Amino acid sequence: MQRGFATVVEDEGVVLRSADVNGFTVGELSFPAGYVQDEYEPDLPYVAVVIHGAMEKTFGGGIFFRAGSALTMAAGARHGARFGPRGATIVIVKARESSSDLARSLDRFVELGGGLSWLARRLAAELRASDAAAPLAAEGIALELYAAATRETATPPRRPPRWLQAAEEILRARSGECVGLSELAAELGVPSVQVARAFRDCHGISVGEYGRRLRIEWAAAELARGDRSLAEIAAEAGFADQSHFTRLFKRYVGTTPARYRSFQSR
């Protein structure tokens, strides 16, 4: 029985699931806990999104990335990486030809804004799908990721307000609750309209949508980690019931929680 259209290889505990689609190589890399990647120079630029765990990229100094982080890496940018105590899973989208317009558009390292982890999770799910539409679906998601990345690299970075990181940490720490805009603004001591504008400017989404995605992100990690019941995960993530959780999870990730869990065990 075919298990996805991707090729799966393992080396030193690192599992690579990858496939070539029209103009792209797409892949999911799973690194074990504490793994150290030696420095190397990528031959082609790529977009990377961390969907589980954490890593530190080293360019002489270190830059830390956790689940939900996204970045672009230019060709020839020498770097290594260290992976956290739970390892990390990273989705990669890379142009297959250095002469392509897509490859030329990613000419520098850029930390990308939020909102890409949902596309990355959908792409990871398609790499495990075995139906005939999976390659086409993977290509479409890869194009979306690349388009979002190239748009950000072409736009001068905005300096977020100092309190935005604190707001993100509050929402992450309370991801099982439905923290409203006014409640968050009161806790920060910042007017609601400023909080709403900052999230729109920096993440392209509302505070409510940001919190909802954090809840789905947490639930996805729990599904991959063990065999807790879907009802238990749904309740702890703050969803009204398992049915509501399943509908939203499929909307964001592109597959049901049960299928997502089965994918992770392959």
mmCIF file of C-alpha atoms in Angstrom:
data_model
loop_
_atom_site.group_PDB
_atom_site.id
_atom_site.type_symbol
_atom_site.label_atom_id
_atom_site.label_comp_id
_atom_site.label_asym_id
_atom_site.label_seq_id
_atom_site.Cartn_x
_atom_site.Cartn_y
_atom_site.Cartn_z
ATOM 1 C CA MET A 1 0.000 0.000 0.000
ATOM 2 C CA GLN A 2 1.361 3.376 -0.983
ATOM 3 C CA ARG A 3 1.950 5.747 1.917
ATOM 4 C CA GLY A 4 2.158 9.157 0.333
ATOM 5 C CA PHE A 5 3.878 10.228 -2.848
ATOM 6 C CA ALA A 6 7.004 11.459 -1.028
ATOM 7 C CA THR A 7 10.332 9.663 -0.637
ATOM 8 C CA VAL A 8 11.383 8.930 2.965
ATOM 9 C CA VAL A 9 15.026 8.568 4.008
ATOM 10 C CA GLU A 10 16.666 8.460 7.440
ATOM 11 C CA ASP A 11 20.241 9.300 8.378
ATOM 12 C CA GLU A 12 21.647 9.606 11.932
ATOM 13 C CA GLY A 13 18.134 9.865 13.327
ATOM 14 C CA VAL A 14 17.115 12.668 10.941
ATOM 15 C CA VAL A 15 14.057 11.718 8.876
ATOM 16 C CA LEU A 16 13.505 13.485 5.542
ATOM 17 C CA ARG A 17 10.198 13.132 3.715
ATOM 18 C CA SER A 18 10.445 14.955 0.366
ATOM 19 C CA ALA A 19 9.077 15.167 -3.150
ATOM 20 C CA ASP A 20 9.611 17.168 -6.315
ATOM 21 C CA VAL A 21 6.593 19.050 -7.599
ATOM 22 C CA ASN A 22 6.471 21.469 -10.493
ATOM 23 C CA GLY A 23 9.391 23.873 -9.905
ATOM 24 C CA PHE A 24 9.859 22.974 -6.227
ATOM 25 C CA THR A 25 11.348 20.471 -3.874
ATOM 26 C CA VAL A 26 9.145 20.238 -0.796
ATOM 27 C CA GLY A 27 10.084 18.376 2.341
ATOM 28 C CA GLU A 28 9.570 17.728 6.011
ATOM 29 C CA LEU A 29 12.683 17.259 8.170
ATOM 30 C CA SER A 30 12.378 15.708 11.630
ATOM 31 C CA PHE A 31 15.441 16.174 13.868
ATOM 32 C CA PRO A 32 15.991 14.236 17.113
ATOM 33 C CA ALA A 33 16.408 15.937 20.487
ATOM 34 C CA GLY A 34 19.725 17.732 20.902
ATOM 35 C CA TYR A 35 20.849 17.082 17.330
ATOM 36 C CA VAL A 36 23.680 19.332 16.072
ATOM 37 C CA GLN A 37 23.822 20.093 12.361
ATOM 38 C CA ASP A 38 27.300 20.947 11.069
ATOM 39 C CA GLU A 39 27.781 24.181 9.154
ATOM 40 C CA TYR A 40 27.054 24.022 5.439
ATOM 41 C CA GLU A 41 26.231 26.285 2.498
ATOM 42 C CA PRO A 42 22.853 25.604 0.838
ATOM 43 C CA ASP A 43 23.097 25.365 -2.940
ATOM 44 C CA LEU A 44 19.634 26.883 -3.452
ATOM 45 C CA PRO A 45 17.573 29.347 -1.387
ATOM 46 C CA TYR A 46 14.643 28.024 0.586
ATOM 47 C CA VAL A 47 11.769 28.844 2.919
ATOM 48 C CA ALA A 48 11.681 26.973 6.241
ATOM 49 C CA VAL A 49 8.858 26.817 8.789
ATOM 50 C CA VAL A 50 9.228 25.208 12.224
ATOM 51 C CA ILE A 51 6.056 23.262 13.024
ATOM 52 C CA HIS A 52 7.234 21.369 16.139
ATOM 53 C CA GLY A 53 9.995 21.867 18.688
ATOM 54 C CA ALA A 54 12.738 24.478 18.476
ATOM 55 C CA MET A 55 16.108 25.144 16.879
ATOM 56 C CA GLU A 56 18.931 27.667 16.917
ATOM 57 C CA LYS A 57 20.507 28.728 13.629
ATOM 58 C CA THR A 58 24.154 29.763 13.946
ATOM 59 C CA PHE A 59 25.721 32.479 11.816
ATOM 60 C CA GLY A 60 28.667 33.192 14.100
ATOM 61 C CA GLY A 61 26.040 34.201 16.665
ATOM 62 C CA GLY A 62 22.787 32.361 17.256
ATOM 63 C CA ILE A 63 19.165 33.027 16.298
ATOM 64 C CA PHE A 64 16.495 31.012 18.087
ATOM 65 C CA PHE A 65 13.395 29.680 16.334
ATOM 66 C CA ARG A 66 10.477 27.833 17.917
ATOM 67 C CA ALA A 67 7.289 26.287 16.568
ATOM 68 C CA GLY A 68 5.528 28.805 14.339
ATOM 69 C CA SER A 69 8.748 30.563 13.288
ATOM 70 C CA ALA A 70 9.505 30.940 9.594
ATOM 71 C CA LEU A 71 12.541 32.167 7.669
ATOM 72 C CA THR A 72 14.125 32.462 4.265
ATOM 73 C CA MET A 73 17.679 31.287 3.653
ATOM 74 C CA ALA A 74 19.782 32.530 0.741
ATOM 75 C CA ALA A 75 21.976 30.252 -1.346
ATOM 76 C CA GLY A 76 25.545 30.119 -0.021
ATOM 77 C CA ALA A 77 24.619 31.442 3.449
ATOM 78 C CA ARG A 78 26.916 29.324 5.627
ATOM 79 C CA HIS A 79 25.256 28.227 8.865
ATOM 80 C CA GLY A 80 24.689 25.348 11.249
ATOM 81 C CA ALA A 81 21.929 24.513 13.686
ATOM 82 C CA ARG A 82 21.241 23.052 17.122
ATOM 83 C CA PHE A 83 17.916 21.477 17.993
ATOM 84 C CA GLY A 84 16.040 21.677 21.260
ATOM 85 C CA PRO A 85 15.306 19.069 23.947
ATOM 86 C CA ARG A 86 12.268 17.849 22.007
ATOM 87 C CA GLY A 87 13.965 17.993 18.631
ATOM 88 C CA ALA A 88 12.214 19.828 15.812
ATOM 89 C CA THR A 89 10.142 19.279 12.696
ATOM 90 C CA ILE A 90 10.690 21.723 9.852
ATOM 91 C CA VAL A 91 8.906 22.092 6.530
ATOM 92 C CA ILE A 92 11.106 23.233 3.637
ATOM 93 C CA VAL A 93 10.151 24.669 0.241
ATOM 94 C CA LYS A 94 13.017 25.085 -2.204
ATOM 95 C CA ALA A 95 13.122 26.167 -5.851
ATOM 96 C CA ARG A 96 14.714 23.483 -8.033
ATOM 97 C CA GLU A 97 16.654 25.830 -10.338
ATOM 98 C CA SER A 98 18.958 28.666 -9.236
ATOM 99 C CA SER A 99 18.088 30.615 -12.393
ATOM 100 C CA SER A 100 14.364 30.718 -11.632
ATOM 101 C CA ASP A 101 12.648 33.954 -10.636
ATOM 102 C CA LEU A 102 11.558 32.232 -7.422
ATOM 103 C CA ALA A 103 15.130 31.398 -6.450
ATOM 104 C CA ARG A 104 16.412 34.897 -7.266
ATOM 105 C CA SER A 105 13.703 36.489 -5.123
ATOM 106 C CA LEU A 106 15.110 34.917 -1.926
ATOM 107 C CA ASP A 107 18.507 36.585 -1.836
ATOM 108 C CA ARG A 108 18.871 37.189 1.918
ATOM 109 C CA PHE A 109 18.027 35.836 5.344
ATOM 110 C CA VAL A 110 14.672 37.128 6.594
ATOM 111 C CA GLU A 111 12.656 36.189 9.669
ATOM 112 C CA LEU A 112 9.114 35.979 8.361
ATOM 113 C CA GLY A 113 5.951 37.035 10.123
ATOM 114 C CA GLY A 114 3.305 34.723 11.535
ATOM 115 C CA GLY A 115 0.634 32.856 9.645
ATOM 116 C CA LEU A 116 2.784 30.435 7.629
ATOM 117 C CA SER A 117 2.741 27.486 10.041
ATOM 118 C CA TRP A 118 -0.778 26.534 8.914
ATOM 119 C CA LEU A 119 0.328 26.295 5.300
ATOM 120 C CA ALA A 120 3.369 24.301 6.415
ATOM 121 C CA ARG A 121 1.229 21.841 8.386
ATOM 122 C CA ARG A 122 -1.051 21.371 5.394
ATOM 123 C CA LEU A 123 1.985 20.728 3.198
ATOM 124 C CA ALA A 124 3.310 18.143 5.677
ATOM 125 C CA ALA A 125 -0.067 16.398 5.601
ATOM 126 C CA GLU A 126 -0.069 16.288 1.781
ATOM 127 C CA LEU A 127 3.388 14.674 1.809
ATOM 128 C CA ARG A 128 1.762 11.741 3.620
ATOM 129 C CA ALA A 129 -1.398 11.597 1.492
ATOM 130 C CA SER A 130 -1.703 8.775 -1.043
ATOM 131 C CA ASP A 131 -4.464 10.065 -3.320
ATOM 132 C CA ALA A 132 -3.817 11.281 -6.855
ATOM 133 C CA ALA A 133 -4.521 14.919 -5.964
ATOM 134 C CA ALA A 134 -1.756 15.127 -3.332
ATOM 135 C CA PRO A 135 1.076 16.294 -5.667
ATOM 136 C CA LEU A 136 -1.124 19.053 -7.100
ATOM 137 C CA ALA A 137 -2.254 20.119 -3.635
ATOM 138 C CA ALA A 138 1.360 20.160 -2.408
ATOM 139 C CA GLU A 139 2.393 22.324 -5.360
ATOM 140 C CA GLY A 140 -0.374 24.823 -4.639
ATOM 141 C CA ILE A 141 0.585 25.103 -0.960
ATOM 142 C CA ALA A 142 4.277 25.452 -1.881
ATOM 143 C CA LEU A 143 3.380 28.337 -4.198
ATOM 144 C CA GLU A 144 1.432 30.022 -1.394
ATOM 145 C CA LEU A 145 4.382 29.696 0.984
ATOM 146 C CA TYR A 146 6.840 31.024 -1.574
ATOM 147 C CA ALA A 147 4.555 33.906 -2.524
ATOM 148 C CA ALA A 148 4.149 34.929 1.123
ATOM 149 C CA ALA A 149 7.914 34.740 1.673
ATOM 150 C CA THR A 150 8.878 36.715 -1.423
ATOM 151 C CA ARG A 151 6.327 39.390 -0.579
ATOM 152 C CA GLU A 152 7.896 39.867 2.852
ATOM 153 C CA THR A 153 11.466 39.927 1.536
ATOM 154 C CA ALA A 154 10.475 42.646 -0.926
ATOM 155 C CA THR A 155 8.877 44.788 1.795
ATOM 156 C CA PRO A 156 11.016 46.827 4.237
ATOM 157 C CA PRO A 157 10.579 45.299 7.705
ATOM 158 C CA ARG A 158 8.295 47.111 10.139
ATOM 159 C CA ARG A 159 9.506 47.716 13.669
ATOM 160 C CA PRO A 160 6.901 46.186 15.987
ATOM 161 C CA PRO A 161 6.012 47.956 19.241
ATOM 162 C CA ARG A 162 7.978 46.769 22.268
ATOM 163 C CA TRP A 163 4.902 45.380 23.987
ATOM 164 C CA LEU A 164 3.913 43.103 21.088
ATOM 165 C CA GLN A 165 6.196 40.278 22.208
ATOM 166 C CA ALA A 166 4.650 40.420 25.674
ATOM 167 C CA ALA A 167 1.200 40.211 24.074
ATOM 168 C CA GLU A 168 2.246 37.145 22.075
ATOM 169 C CA GLU A 169 3.642 35.480 25.202
ATOM 170 C CA ILE A 170 0.405 36.106 27.109
ATOM 171 C CA LEU A 171 -1.634 34.512 24.334
ATOM 172 C CA ARG A 172 0.771 31.573 24.086
ATOM 173 C CA ALA A 173 0.762 30.979 27.851
ATOM 174 C CA ARG A 174 -3.031 31.093 27.912
ATOM 175 C CA SER A 175 -3.647 29.321 24.609
ATOM 176 C CA GLY A 176 -6.323 27.110 26.197
ATOM 177 C CA GLU A 177 -8.414 30.185 27.017
ATOM 178 C CA CYS A 178 -10.279 32.578 24.744
ATOM 179 C CA VAL A 179 -8.464 35.802 25.651
ATOM 180 C CA GLY A 180 -10.371 38.728 24.172
ATOM 181 C CA LEU A 181 -8.906 41.897 22.699
ATOM 182 C CA SER A 182 -10.086 44.141 25.533
ATOM 183 C CA GLU A 183 -8.790 41.722 28.168
ATOM 184 C CA LEU A 184 -5.390 41.513 26.495
ATOM 185 C CA ALA A 185 -5.201 45.296 26.065
ATOM 186 C CA ALA A 186 -6.037 45.842 29.753
ATOM 187 C CA GLU A 187 -3.317 43.410 30.826
ATOM 188 C CA LEU A 188 -0.784 45.225 28.630
ATOM 189 C CA GLY A 189 -1.955 48.716 29.565
ATOM 190 C CA VAL A 190 -2.295 49.577 25.861
ATOM 191 C CA PRO A 191 -5.453 50.855 24.113
ATOM 192 C CA SER A 192 -7.404 48.118 22.340
ATOM 193 C CA VAL A 193 -7.212 49.866 18.989
ATOM 194 C CA GLN A 194 -3.397 49.903 19.139
ATOM 195 C CA VAL A 195 -3.248 46.205 20.016
ATOM 196 C CA ALA A 196 -5.585 45.326 17.150
ATOM 197 C CA ARG A 197 -3.594 47.454 14.673
ATOM 198 C CA ALA A 198 -0.252 45.977 15.747
ATOM 199 C CA PHE A 199 -1.446 42.409 15.228
ATOM 200 C CA ARG A 200 -2.854 43.293 11.819
ATOM 201 C CA ASP A 201 0.349 45.089 10.779
ATOM 202 C CA CYS A 202 2.804 42.474 12.056
ATOM 203 C CA HIS A 203 0.877 39.227 11.620
ATOM 204 C CA GLY A 204 -1.797 40.068 9.069
ATOM 205 C CA ILE A 205 -4.516 38.659 11.349
ATOM 206 C CA SER A 206 -6.643 39.699 14.316
ATOM 207 C CA VAL A 207 -5.862 38.958 17.967
ATOM 208 C CA GLY A 208 -8.684 36.416 18.027
ATOM 209 C CA GLU A 209 -7.364 34.636 14.949
ATOM 210 C CA TYR A 210 -3.833 34.621 16.383
ATOM 211 C CA GLY A 211 -5.100 32.989 19.566
ATOM 212 C CA ARG A 212 -7.166 30.458 17.616
ATOM 213 C CA ARG A 213 -4.122 29.423 15.614
ATOM 214 C CA LEU A 214 -2.091 29.003 18.792
ATOM 215 C CA ARG A 215 -4.760 26.646 20.107
ATOM 216 C CA ILE A 216 -4.644 24.585 16.907
ATOM 217 C CA GLU A 217 -0.838 24.615 17.023
ATOM 218 C CA TRP A 218 -0.858 23.315 20.598
ATOM 219 C CA ALA A 219 -3.411 20.641 19.716
ATOM 220 C CA ALA A 220 -1.349 19.505 16.716
ATOM 221 C CA ALA A 221 1.695 19.081 18.949
ATOM 222 C CA GLU A 222 -0.350 17.042 21.430
ATOM 223 C CA LEU A 223 -1.704 14.824 18.660
ATOM 224 C CA ALA A 224 1.816 14.126 17.435
ATOM 225 C CA ARG A 225 3.164 13.516 20.941
ATOM 226 C CA GLY A 226 0.934 10.718 22.228
ATOM 227 C CA ASP A 227 -2.396 8.922 22.381
ATOM 228 C CA ARG A 228 -4.533 11.233 24.510
ATOM 229 C CA SER A 229 -8.159 11.198 23.403
ATOM 230 C CA LEU A 230 -9.374 13.793 20.917
ATOM 231 C CA ALA A 231 -12.067 14.872 23.375
ATOM 232 C CA GLU A 232 -9.473 15.525 26.071
ATOM 233 C CA ILE A 233 -7.244 17.535 23.744
ATOM 234 C CA ALA A 234 -10.233 19.520 22.435
ATOM 235 C CA ALA A 235 -11.346 20.422 25.958
ATOM 236 C CA GLU A 236 -7.863 21.432 27.122
ATOM 237 C CA ALA A 237 -7.371 23.558 23.988
ATOM 238 C CA GLY A 238 -10.540 25.470 24.831
ATOM 239 C CA PHE A 239 -12.897 24.190 22.125
ATOM 240 C CA ALA A 240 -16.587 23.797 22.836
ATOM 241 C CA ASP A 241 -16.566 20.106 21.949
ATOM 242 C CA GLN A 242 -14.746 17.525 19.835
ATOM 243 C CA SER A 243 -16.899 18.264 16.790
ATOM 244 C CA HIS A 244 -16.023 21.976 16.898
ATOM 245 C CA PHE A 245 -12.346 21.095 17.341
ATOM 246 C CA THR A 246 -12.420 18.714 14.366
ATOM 247 C CA ARG A 247 -14.050 21.285 12.070
ATOM 248 C CA LEU A 248 -11.542 24.014 12.910
ATOM 249 C CA PHE A 249 -8.543 21.671 12.813
ATOM 250 C CA LYS A 250 -9.472 20.474 9.324
ATOM 251 C CA ARG A 251 -9.997 24.063 8.171
ATOM 252 C CA TYR A 252 -6.519 25.131 9.280
ATOM 253 C CA VAL A 253 -4.436 21.985 8.806
ATOM 254 C CA GLY A 254 -6.251 20.459 5.845
ATOM 255 C CA THR A 255 -7.028 17.112 7.484
ATOM 256 C CA THR A 256 -8.883 15.780 10.531
ATOM 257 C CA PRO A 257 -7.176 15.374 13.929
ATOM 258 C CA ALA A 258 -7.426 11.588 13.668
ATOM 259 C CA ARG A 259 -5.777 11.498 10.246
ATOM 260 C CA TYR A 260 -3.132 13.992 11.350
ATOM 261 C CA ARG A 261 -2.236 11.728 14.280
ATOM 262 C CA SER A 262 -2.020 8.696 12.005
ATOM 263 C CA PHE A 263 0.244 10.641 9.620
ATOM 264 C CA GLN A 264 2.620 11.480 12.456
ATOM 265 C CA SER A 265 3.033 7.803 13.352
ATOM 266 C CA ARG A 266 4.222 6.842 9.871
#
